[in-house]
Amino acid sequence: MTQPSDKALVPFVSVDNMMRLVHHIGVEQMITQIAAQIEADFKRWESFDKTPRIPAHSPHGVIELMPTSDGEAYGFKYVNGHPKNTSEGLQTVTAFGLLADVYTGYPTLLTEMTLLTALRTAATSALVGRYLAPTNATTMAMIGNGAQSEFQCLAFKAMCGISTVRLYDTDPNATAKCSKNLRGKGLTVVPCTTPEEAIEGAQIVTTCTADKKYATILTDNMVGPGVHINAIGGDCPGKTELHRDILLRSDIFVEYPEQTRIEGEIQALDEDHPVTEMWQVINGTAKGRVDDRQITLFDSVGFAIEDFSALRYVKQAIEGTGFFEPLDMLADPDDPRDLFGMLMRAG
Ligand code: NAD
């Protein structure tokens, strides 16, 4: 039987290899490096094809495709959101992704993206935090202590100087898990029993909960002047976390308005409510935080370019390492037109 040529073998990063890669680089280091890649890609925002992600909704959850291309590379992520999954011992969010060469159309990387999504989401949050959070921020409230939470806490520690995290979850087991996982990681961790307690003295409030409903994790009276809100969990039609009055008092920053208006907190606002695109803040053409009393809100939903940045980061990071397996996923007949002949010879 003919062996596939090297150019037809696609590097595949399994969950196991992704974990080895993260340990090799270090969680905080890797988040910081992915953030640098995202920042560089946001600066060249206009060179990307952009579309709101393509969802398939069901009563059980949502399955989404997130494609983009810069003309040289093409990437997509497959990701689900199933809040009911945790009660069945399954993850709310799982993902995998692919990078391809636009010139040949051949895939150049296939990778798990459940861990990578948590890393890139944390990287994006902290990157945005650098532009919007009060410069002297030391304390973050982390509301929702599920799968994303430790990544968020460590990203804000590594990139925004956060030294204390105040944790709250409706499920005390989730808070206990998060506290335990953050032990020895250089953060002062304060488990709290109410959201009000969690936000005490916090300059940054991260909300990362998963119920598919118009939830009010934060009410208006809980948000004081000068706070930066990093709202991660509202990322689907019919799923928000903040009371509308908070939005009306905040300066709102988004990734890609066309997607955020469908999925983000701002689905509760008029379609022409002003928002600022983060890529413009990052490239210096729009203002971020302008004063100490301003409430800034990052209405995060997760955008394809962040995944593209993370995919390209992984592709470079695995070069010359053993953290991948070559995958025989492309048919590669010696004569490109003789696909059938290749099949028959294999018999
Ligand atoms: P998860 O299910 O692991 O954790 C969610 C946690 O929220 C659970 O521990 C749950 O008990 C808690 N919770 C639910 N209602 C709450 C409430 N009212 N107050 C406090 N805690 C509450 O989910 P996850 O993987 O951590 O993801 C959380 C959310 O973030 C999901 O909705 C997901 O879609 C979203 N997400 C967004 C992005 C992005 O880029 N914006 C990326 C990844 C995940």
Short mmCIF file of C-alpha atoms and ligand atoms in Angstrom, two decimals:
data_model
loop_
_atom_site.label_atom_id
_atom_site.label_comp_id
_atom_site.label_asym_id
_atom_site.label_seq_id
_atom_site.Cartn_x
_atom_site.Cartn_y
_atom_site.Cartn_z
CA MET A 1 0.00 0.00 0.00
CA THR A 2 1.34 3.52 -0.78
CA GLN A 3 2.23 5.68 2.19
CA PRO A 4 0.83 9.21 2.38
CA SER A 5 3.40 11.87 1.52
CA ASP A 6 4.49 14.28 4.26
CA LYS A 7 2.53 17.13 2.70
CA ALA A 8 -0.70 15.12 3.06
CA LEU A 9 -0.13 14.40 6.75
CA VAL A 10 -1.90 16.89 9.00
CA PRO A 11 -0.47 17.68 12.45
CA PHE A 12 -3.11 16.70 15.02
CA VAL A 13 -3.00 18.00 18.60
CA SER A 14 -4.98 15.72 20.88
CA VAL A 15 -6.28 16.80 24.29
CA ASP A 16 -3.38 14.90 25.83
CA ASN A 17 -0.82 16.69 23.69
CA MET A 18 -2.47 20.07 24.29
CA MET A 19 -2.13 19.46 28.03
CA ARG A 20 1.54 18.55 27.58
CA LEU A 21 2.07 21.68 25.49
CA VAL A 22 0.42 23.89 28.13
CA HIS A 23 2.55 22.34 30.88
CA HIS A 24 5.67 22.76 28.73
CA ILE A 25 4.97 26.48 28.15
CA GLY A 26 3.13 27.31 31.41
CA VAL A 27 -0.55 28.34 31.69
CA GLU A 28 0.03 32.03 32.32
CA GLN A 29 2.82 32.23 29.76
CA MET A 30 0.69 30.58 27.11
CA ILE A 31 -2.30 32.84 27.81
CA THR A 32 -0.02 35.88 27.57
CA GLN A 33 1.49 34.66 24.30
CA ILE A 34 -1.92 33.89 22.77
CA ALA A 35 -3.06 37.38 23.86
CA ALA A 36 -0.10 38.89 21.99
CA GLN A 37 -1.14 36.98 18.86
CA ILE A 38 -4.77 38.13 19.26
CA GLU A 39 -3.60 41.72 19.76
CA ALA A 40 -1.50 41.55 16.58
CA ASP A 41 -4.43 40.08 14.62
CA PHE A 42 -6.91 42.67 16.00
CA LYS A 43 -4.52 45.36 14.72
CA ARG A 44 -4.95 43.98 11.18
CA TRP A 45 -8.70 43.38 11.62
CA GLU A 46 -9.54 44.69 8.15
CA SER A 47 -7.53 41.95 6.42
CA PHE A 48 -9.91 39.23 7.71
CA ASP A 49 -13.11 37.80 6.25
CA LYS A 50 -15.72 38.19 8.95
CA THR A 51 -19.14 36.71 9.53
CA PRO A 52 -21.26 36.10 12.62
CA ARG A 53 -20.82 32.48 13.64
CA ILE A 54 -23.22 29.96 12.16
CA PRO A 55 -25.40 28.39 14.86
CA ALA A 56 -27.59 25.29 14.91
CA HIS A 57 -29.94 25.76 17.86
CA SER A 58 -31.87 22.92 19.48
CA PRO A 59 -33.78 22.54 22.73
CA HIS A 60 -30.62 20.85 24.09
CA GLY A 61 -28.11 23.60 23.30
CA VAL A 62 -26.28 25.11 20.36
CA ILE A 63 -23.64 23.87 17.92
CA GLU A 64 -21.70 26.57 16.10
CA LEU A 65 -19.15 26.98 13.31
CA MET A 66 -16.77 29.94 13.50
CA PRO A 67 -14.83 30.53 10.26
CA THR A 68 -12.44 33.28 9.17
CA SER A 69 -9.53 33.83 6.79
CA ASP A 70 -6.80 36.42 6.27
CA GLY A 71 -6.32 35.39 2.63
CA GLU A 72 -3.31 33.19 3.41
CA ALA A 73 -4.68 30.91 6.10
CA TYR A 74 -8.25 29.80 6.75
CA GLY A 75 -9.49 28.61 10.13
CA PHE A 76 -12.66 27.42 11.75
CA LYS A 77 -13.77 26.19 15.12
CA TYR A 78 -16.58 23.78 15.88
CA VAL A 79 -17.96 24.58 19.32
CA ASN A 80 -21.03 23.65 21.32
CA GLY A 81 -22.84 25.27 24.23
CA HIS A 82 -25.00 22.88 26.28
CA PRO A 83 -25.67 24.30 29.78
CA LYS A 84 -27.58 21.14 30.77
CA ASN A 85 -24.51 18.98 30.09
CA THR A 86 -22.82 19.47 33.47
CA SER A 87 -25.76 17.78 35.22
CA GLU A 88 -25.05 14.74 33.02
CA GLY A 89 -21.32 14.73 33.77
CA LEU A 90 -20.46 16.39 30.45
CA GLN A 91 -18.87 19.75 29.63
CA THR A 92 -20.98 22.78 28.70
CA VAL A 93 -18.47 23.81 26.02
CA THR A 94 -16.31 21.52 23.86
CA ALA A 95 -14.51 22.39 20.67
CA PHE A 96 -12.05 21.42 17.97
CA GLY A 97 -10.58 23.49 15.18
CA LEU A 98 -8.77 23.42 11.89
CA LEU A 99 -6.33 25.65 10.07
CA ALA A 100 -5.82 25.40 6.30
CA ASP A 101 -3.58 26.85 3.61
CA VAL A 102 -5.67 29.11 1.35
CA TYR A 103 -3.35 28.44 -1.63
CA THR A 104 -3.82 24.65 -1.71
CA GLY A 105 -6.91 24.32 0.46
CA TYR A 106 -5.06 21.62 2.39
CA PRO A 107 -5.51 21.54 6.17
CA THR A 108 -2.32 22.40 8.06
CA LEU A 109 -3.49 21.76 11.63
CA LEU A 110 -6.28 19.89 13.38
CA THR A 111 -6.51 20.39 17.10
CA GLU A 112 -8.63 19.97 20.18
CA MET A 113 -10.00 23.39 21.14
CA THR A 114 -11.84 22.83 24.42
CA LEU A 115 -8.74 23.73 26.41
CA LEU A 116 -7.61 26.16 23.73
CA THR A 117 -10.96 27.99 23.89
CA ALA A 118 -10.60 28.46 27.63
CA LEU A 119 -7.06 29.79 27.08
CA ARG A 120 -8.02 32.10 24.21
CA THR A 121 -11.14 33.39 26.00
CA ALA A 122 -9.04 34.20 29.06
CA ALA A 123 -6.38 35.77 26.82
CA THR A 124 -8.98 37.96 25.10
CA SER A 125 -10.59 38.99 28.40
CA ALA A 126 -7.29 40.02 29.95
CA LEU A 127 -6.11 41.73 26.76
CA VAL A 128 -9.30 43.80 26.77
CA GLY A 129 -8.84 44.33 30.53
CA ARG A 130 -5.48 45.94 29.81
CA TYR A 131 -7.21 48.59 27.71
CA LEU A 132 -10.36 49.06 29.82
CA ALA A 133 -9.82 48.08 33.46
CA PRO A 134 -8.75 50.70 36.01
CA THR A 135 -4.95 50.78 35.99
CA ASN A 136 -4.68 50.20 39.75
CA ALA A 137 -7.00 47.16 39.77
CA THR A 138 -5.92 44.48 42.25
CA THR A 139 -9.18 42.59 42.92
CA MET A 140 -11.50 40.71 40.60
CA ALA A 141 -14.87 39.18 41.39
CA MET A 142 -15.31 35.89 39.51
CA ILE A 143 -19.00 35.03 39.28
CA GLY A 144 -19.55 31.57 37.83
CA ASN A 145 -16.81 29.17 38.92
CA GLY A 146 -17.14 26.59 36.16
CA ALA A 147 -14.75 25.40 33.46
CA GLN A 148 -13.57 28.84 32.31
CA SER A 149 -13.08 30.38 35.75
CA GLU A 150 -9.50 29.42 36.72
CA PHE A 151 -8.23 30.42 33.26
CA GLN A 152 -9.90 33.81 33.64
CA CYS A 153 -8.40 34.36 37.11
CA LEU A 154 -4.87 33.43 36.01
CA ALA A 155 -5.10 35.57 32.86
CA PHE A 156 -6.02 38.66 34.89
CA LYS A 157 -3.22 37.89 37.33
CA ALA A 158 -0.63 37.49 34.58
CA MET A 159 -1.72 40.38 32.39
CA CYS A 160 -3.59 42.94 34.55
CA GLY A 161 -1.88 42.65 37.93
CA ILE A 162 -4.83 41.11 39.79
CA SER A 163 -3.70 39.67 43.12
CA THR A 164 -7.07 38.81 44.77
CA VAL A 165 -10.02 36.93 43.31
CA ARG A 166 -13.39 36.78 45.06
CA LEU A 167 -15.34 33.73 43.91
CA TYR A 168 -19.08 33.14 43.78
CA ASP A 169 -21.20 30.41 42.19
CA THR A 170 -24.76 29.28 42.91
CA ASP A 171 -23.19 25.83 43.34
CA PRO A 172 -20.80 25.89 46.32
CA ASN A 173 -19.03 22.81 44.93
CA ALA A 174 -17.96 24.86 41.90
CA THR A 175 -16.50 27.55 44.18
CA ALA A 176 -14.71 24.89 46.24
CA LYS A 177 -13.28 23.35 43.05
CA CYS A 178 -12.09 26.72 41.75
CA SER A 179 -10.54 27.69 45.13
CA LYS A 180 -8.71 24.36 45.29
CA ASN A 181 -7.42 24.64 41.72
CA LEU A 182 -6.10 28.15 42.36
CA ARG A 183 -4.22 27.14 45.51
CA GLY A 184 -0.50 27.86 45.20
CA LYS A 185 -0.98 29.88 42.03
CA GLY A 186 -0.01 33.22 43.59
CA LEU A 187 -3.52 34.60 44.07
CA THR A 188 -5.37 35.42 47.28
CA VAL A 189 -8.61 33.50 46.84
CA VAL A 190 -11.74 34.53 48.75
CA PRO A 191 -14.74 32.19 48.42
CA CYS A 192 -18.00 34.12 48.85
CA THR A 193 -21.56 33.02 49.51
CA THR A 194 -23.42 35.81 47.68
CA PRO A 195 -22.69 37.80 44.53
CA GLU A 196 -22.90 40.98 46.62
CA GLU A 197 -20.10 39.71 48.84
CA ALA A 198 -18.03 38.72 45.80
CA ILE A 199 -18.09 42.18 44.23
CA GLU A 200 -17.05 43.98 47.45
CA GLY A 201 -13.93 46.03 46.68
CA ALA A 202 -13.54 44.51 43.19
CA GLN A 203 -12.41 46.85 40.41
CA ILE A 204 -13.05 44.11 37.83
CA VAL A 205 -16.15 41.89 37.75
CA THR A 206 -16.13 38.82 35.51
CA THR A 207 -19.43 37.06 34.91
CA CYS A 208 -19.14 33.58 33.42
CA THR A 209 -22.33 31.63 34.09
CA ALA A 210 -24.13 29.23 31.82
CA ASP A 211 -27.93 29.27 32.19
CA LYS A 212 -29.75 29.79 28.91
CA LYS A 213 -32.06 32.56 30.02
CA TYR A 214 -32.17 36.31 30.51
CA ALA A 215 -30.39 36.05 33.87
CA THR A 216 -29.50 38.97 36.13
CA ILE A 217 -26.24 37.88 37.67
CA LEU A 218 -25.59 41.56 38.38
CA THR A 219 -28.29 44.11 39.16
CA ASP A 220 -27.84 47.81 38.65
CA ASN A 221 -27.27 48.70 42.33
CA MET A 222 -24.34 46.23 42.48
CA VAL A 223 -22.19 48.13 40.00
CA GLY A 224 -20.37 51.20 41.29
CA PRO A 225 -18.47 53.84 39.33
CA GLY A 226 -15.11 52.95 37.81
CA VAL A 227 -15.71 49.21 37.55
CA HIS A 228 -14.76 47.14 34.52
CA ILE A 229 -17.21 44.32 33.75
CA ASN A 230 -15.92 41.37 31.76
CA ALA A 231 -19.18 39.65 30.73
CA ILE A 232 -18.30 36.27 29.24
CA GLY A 233 -21.35 34.07 29.73
CA GLY A 234 -24.06 35.85 27.72
CA ASP A 235 -23.11 34.55 24.30
CA CYS A 236 -26.25 33.20 22.67
CA PRO A 237 -29.72 34.51 21.69
CA GLY A 238 -31.92 34.37 24.79
CA LYS A 239 -28.91 34.12 27.14
CA THR A 240 -27.68 37.21 28.99
CA GLU A 241 -26.26 37.92 32.45
CA LEU A 242 -26.68 41.63 33.23
CA HIS A 243 -29.65 43.80 34.09
CA ARG A 244 -30.42 46.14 31.19
CA ASP A 245 -29.96 49.23 33.40
CA ILE A 246 -26.27 48.35 33.80
CA LEU A 247 -25.87 48.42 30.04
CA LEU A 248 -27.48 51.86 29.90
CA ARG A 249 -24.89 53.22 32.39
CA SER A 250 -21.88 51.56 30.75
CA ASP A 251 -19.61 52.27 27.83
CA ILE A 252 -19.90 49.04 25.88
CA PHE A 253 -17.03 47.40 24.00
CA VAL A 254 -17.52 44.45 21.66
CA GLU A 255 -15.62 42.16 19.33
CA TYR A 256 -17.73 42.13 16.15
CA PRO A 257 -21.01 44.11 16.48
CA GLU A 258 -22.83 42.04 13.83
CA GLN A 259 -22.39 38.94 16.00
CA THR A 260 -22.67 40.62 19.41
CA ARG A 261 -26.03 42.20 18.59
CA ILE A 262 -27.37 38.68 18.02
CA GLU A 263 -25.67 36.95 20.95
CA GLY A 264 -24.35 39.41 23.52
CA GLU A 265 -25.73 41.44 26.41
CA ILE A 266 -26.66 44.15 23.90
CA GLN A 267 -29.45 41.98 22.46
CA ALA A 268 -31.43 43.74 25.24
CA LEU A 269 -30.75 47.18 23.68
CA ASP A 270 -31.93 49.03 20.58
CA GLU A 271 -30.10 47.97 17.42
CA ASP A 272 -28.47 51.39 17.04
CA HIS A 273 -27.24 51.66 20.64
CA PRO A 274 -23.62 52.84 20.33
CA VAL A 275 -20.85 50.32 20.98
CA THR A 276 -17.09 50.52 20.44
CA GLU A 277 -15.23 47.80 18.55
CA MET A 278 -12.23 46.51 20.50
CA TRP A 279 -9.98 46.27 17.44
CA GLN A 280 -10.26 50.05 17.07
CA VAL A 281 -9.30 50.60 20.70
CA ILE A 282 -6.35 48.26 20.21
CA ASN A 283 -5.13 49.99 17.04
CA GLY A 284 -5.57 53.41 18.64
CA THR A 285 -8.45 54.73 16.48
CA ALA A 286 -11.05 54.60 19.29
CA LYS A 287 -10.81 55.42 22.97
CA GLY A 288 -10.86 52.81 25.75
CA ARG A 289 -11.24 53.90 29.38
CA VAL A 290 -11.18 57.70 29.58
CA ASP A 291 -11.88 58.37 33.27
CA ASP A 292 -11.86 56.83 36.72
CA ARG A 293 -15.62 56.83 37.22
CA GLN A 294 -16.58 55.33 33.88
CA ILE A 295 -18.16 51.85 33.89
CA THR A 296 -16.65 49.85 31.05
CA LEU A 297 -18.34 46.68 29.85
CA PHE A 298 -16.69 44.11 27.62
CA ASP A 299 -19.68 42.31 26.12
CA SER A 300 -17.70 39.23 25.12
CA VAL A 301 -19.21 36.50 22.94
CA GLY A 302 -16.04 35.03 21.44
CA PHE A 303 -15.15 35.76 17.83
CA ALA A 304 -13.58 33.63 15.07
CA ILE A 305 -10.45 35.80 14.77
CA GLU A 306 -9.52 34.92 18.40
CA ASP A 307 -9.68 31.24 17.47
CA PHE A 308 -7.68 31.89 14.31
CA SER A 309 -4.99 33.60 16.42
CA ALA A 310 -4.98 30.66 18.84
CA LEU A 311 -4.76 28.12 16.01
CA ARG A 312 -1.82 29.93 14.42
CA TYR A 313 -0.16 30.18 17.82
CA VAL A 314 -0.48 26.41 18.34
CA LYS A 315 0.76 25.65 14.82
CA GLN A 316 3.96 27.61 15.54
CA ALA A 317 4.29 26.31 19.11
CA ILE A 318 4.27 22.62 18.11
CA GLU A 319 6.89 23.00 15.38
CA GLY A 320 9.92 20.88 16.21
CA THR A 321 8.20 19.33 19.24
CA GLY A 322 6.58 15.97 19.86
CA PHE A 323 3.29 17.53 20.95
CA PHE A 324 1.35 16.33 17.90
CA GLU A 325 0.70 13.29 15.76
CA PRO A 326 0.78 13.30 11.95
CA LEU A 327 -2.75 12.44 10.86
CA ASP A 328 -3.51 10.58 7.64
CA MET A 329 -6.72 12.50 6.87
CA LEU A 330 -6.17 13.55 3.24
CA ALA A 331 -6.37 11.07 0.38
CA ASP A 332 -3.07 11.40 -1.50
CA PRO A 333 -2.94 9.28 -4.71
CA ASP A 334 0.37 9.38 -6.62
CA ASP A 335 -1.64 10.50 -9.66
CA PRO A 336 -4.00 13.14 -8.23
CA ARG A 337 -6.76 12.06 -10.63
CA ASP A 338 -6.47 8.38 -9.82
CA LEU A 339 -8.42 8.33 -6.56
CA PHE A 340 -10.29 5.19 -7.57
CA GLY A 341 -7.07 3.40 -8.54
CA MET A 342 -5.60 4.18 -5.12
CA LEU A 343 -8.70 2.70 -3.48
CA MET A 344 -8.53 -0.48 -5.62
CA ARG A 345 -4.80 -1.00 -4.98
CA ALA A 346 -5.51 -0.81 -1.24
CA GLY A 347 -7.84 -3.81 -1.63
P1 NAD B 1 -19.76 25.78 33.17
O1 NAD B 1 -21.08 25.16 32.98
O2 NAD B 1 -18.57 24.93 33.37
O3 NAD B 1 -19.81 26.82 34.40
C1 NAD B 1 -20.85 27.72 34.59
C2 NAD B 1 -21.01 27.97 36.07
O4 NAD B 1 -22.00 28.99 36.27
C3 NAD B 1 -21.52 26.73 36.85
O5 NAD B 1 -20.59 26.41 37.87
C4 NAD B 1 -22.88 27.19 37.42
O6 NAD B 1 -23.16 26.63 38.69
C5 NAD B 1 -22.67 28.69 37.48
N1 NAD B 1 -23.91 29.48 37.56
C6 NAD B 1 -25.06 29.31 36.89
N2 NAD B 1 -25.95 30.27 37.24
C7 NAD B 1 -25.31 31.08 38.12
C8 NAD B 1 -25.69 32.25 38.82
N3 NAD B 1 -26.89 32.78 38.69
N4 NAD B 1 -24.77 32.84 39.63
C9 NAD B 1 -23.54 32.31 39.79
N5 NAD B 1 -23.14 31.19 39.16
C10 NAD B 1 -24.01 30.58 38.33
O7 NAD B 1 -19.54 26.72 31.88
P2 NAD B 1 -18.19 27.40 31.34
O8 NAD B 1 -17.50 26.51 30.38
O9 NAD B 1 -17.42 27.97 32.49
O10 NAD B 1 -18.83 28.57 30.49
C11 NAD B 1 -19.61 29.57 31.11
C12 NAD B 1 -20.29 30.40 30.03
O11 NAD B 1 -19.31 31.11 29.29
C13 NAD B 1 -21.06 29.56 29.03
O12 NAD B 1 -22.31 30.16 28.83
C14 NAD B 1 -20.27 29.65 27.76
O13 NAD B 1 -21.07 29.59 26.61
C15 NAD B 1 -19.60 30.99 27.91
N6 NAD B 1 -18.35 31.11 27.18
C16 NAD B 1 -18.10 32.28 26.54
C17 NAD B 1 -16.93 32.45 25.86
C18 NAD B 1 -16.64 33.76 25.20
O14 NAD B 1 -15.72 33.85 24.39
N7 NAD B 1 -17.35 34.81 25.53
C19 NAD B 1 -15.99 31.41 25.77
C20 NAD B 1 -16.25 30.23 26.47
C21 NAD B 1 -17.44 30.07 27.17
#
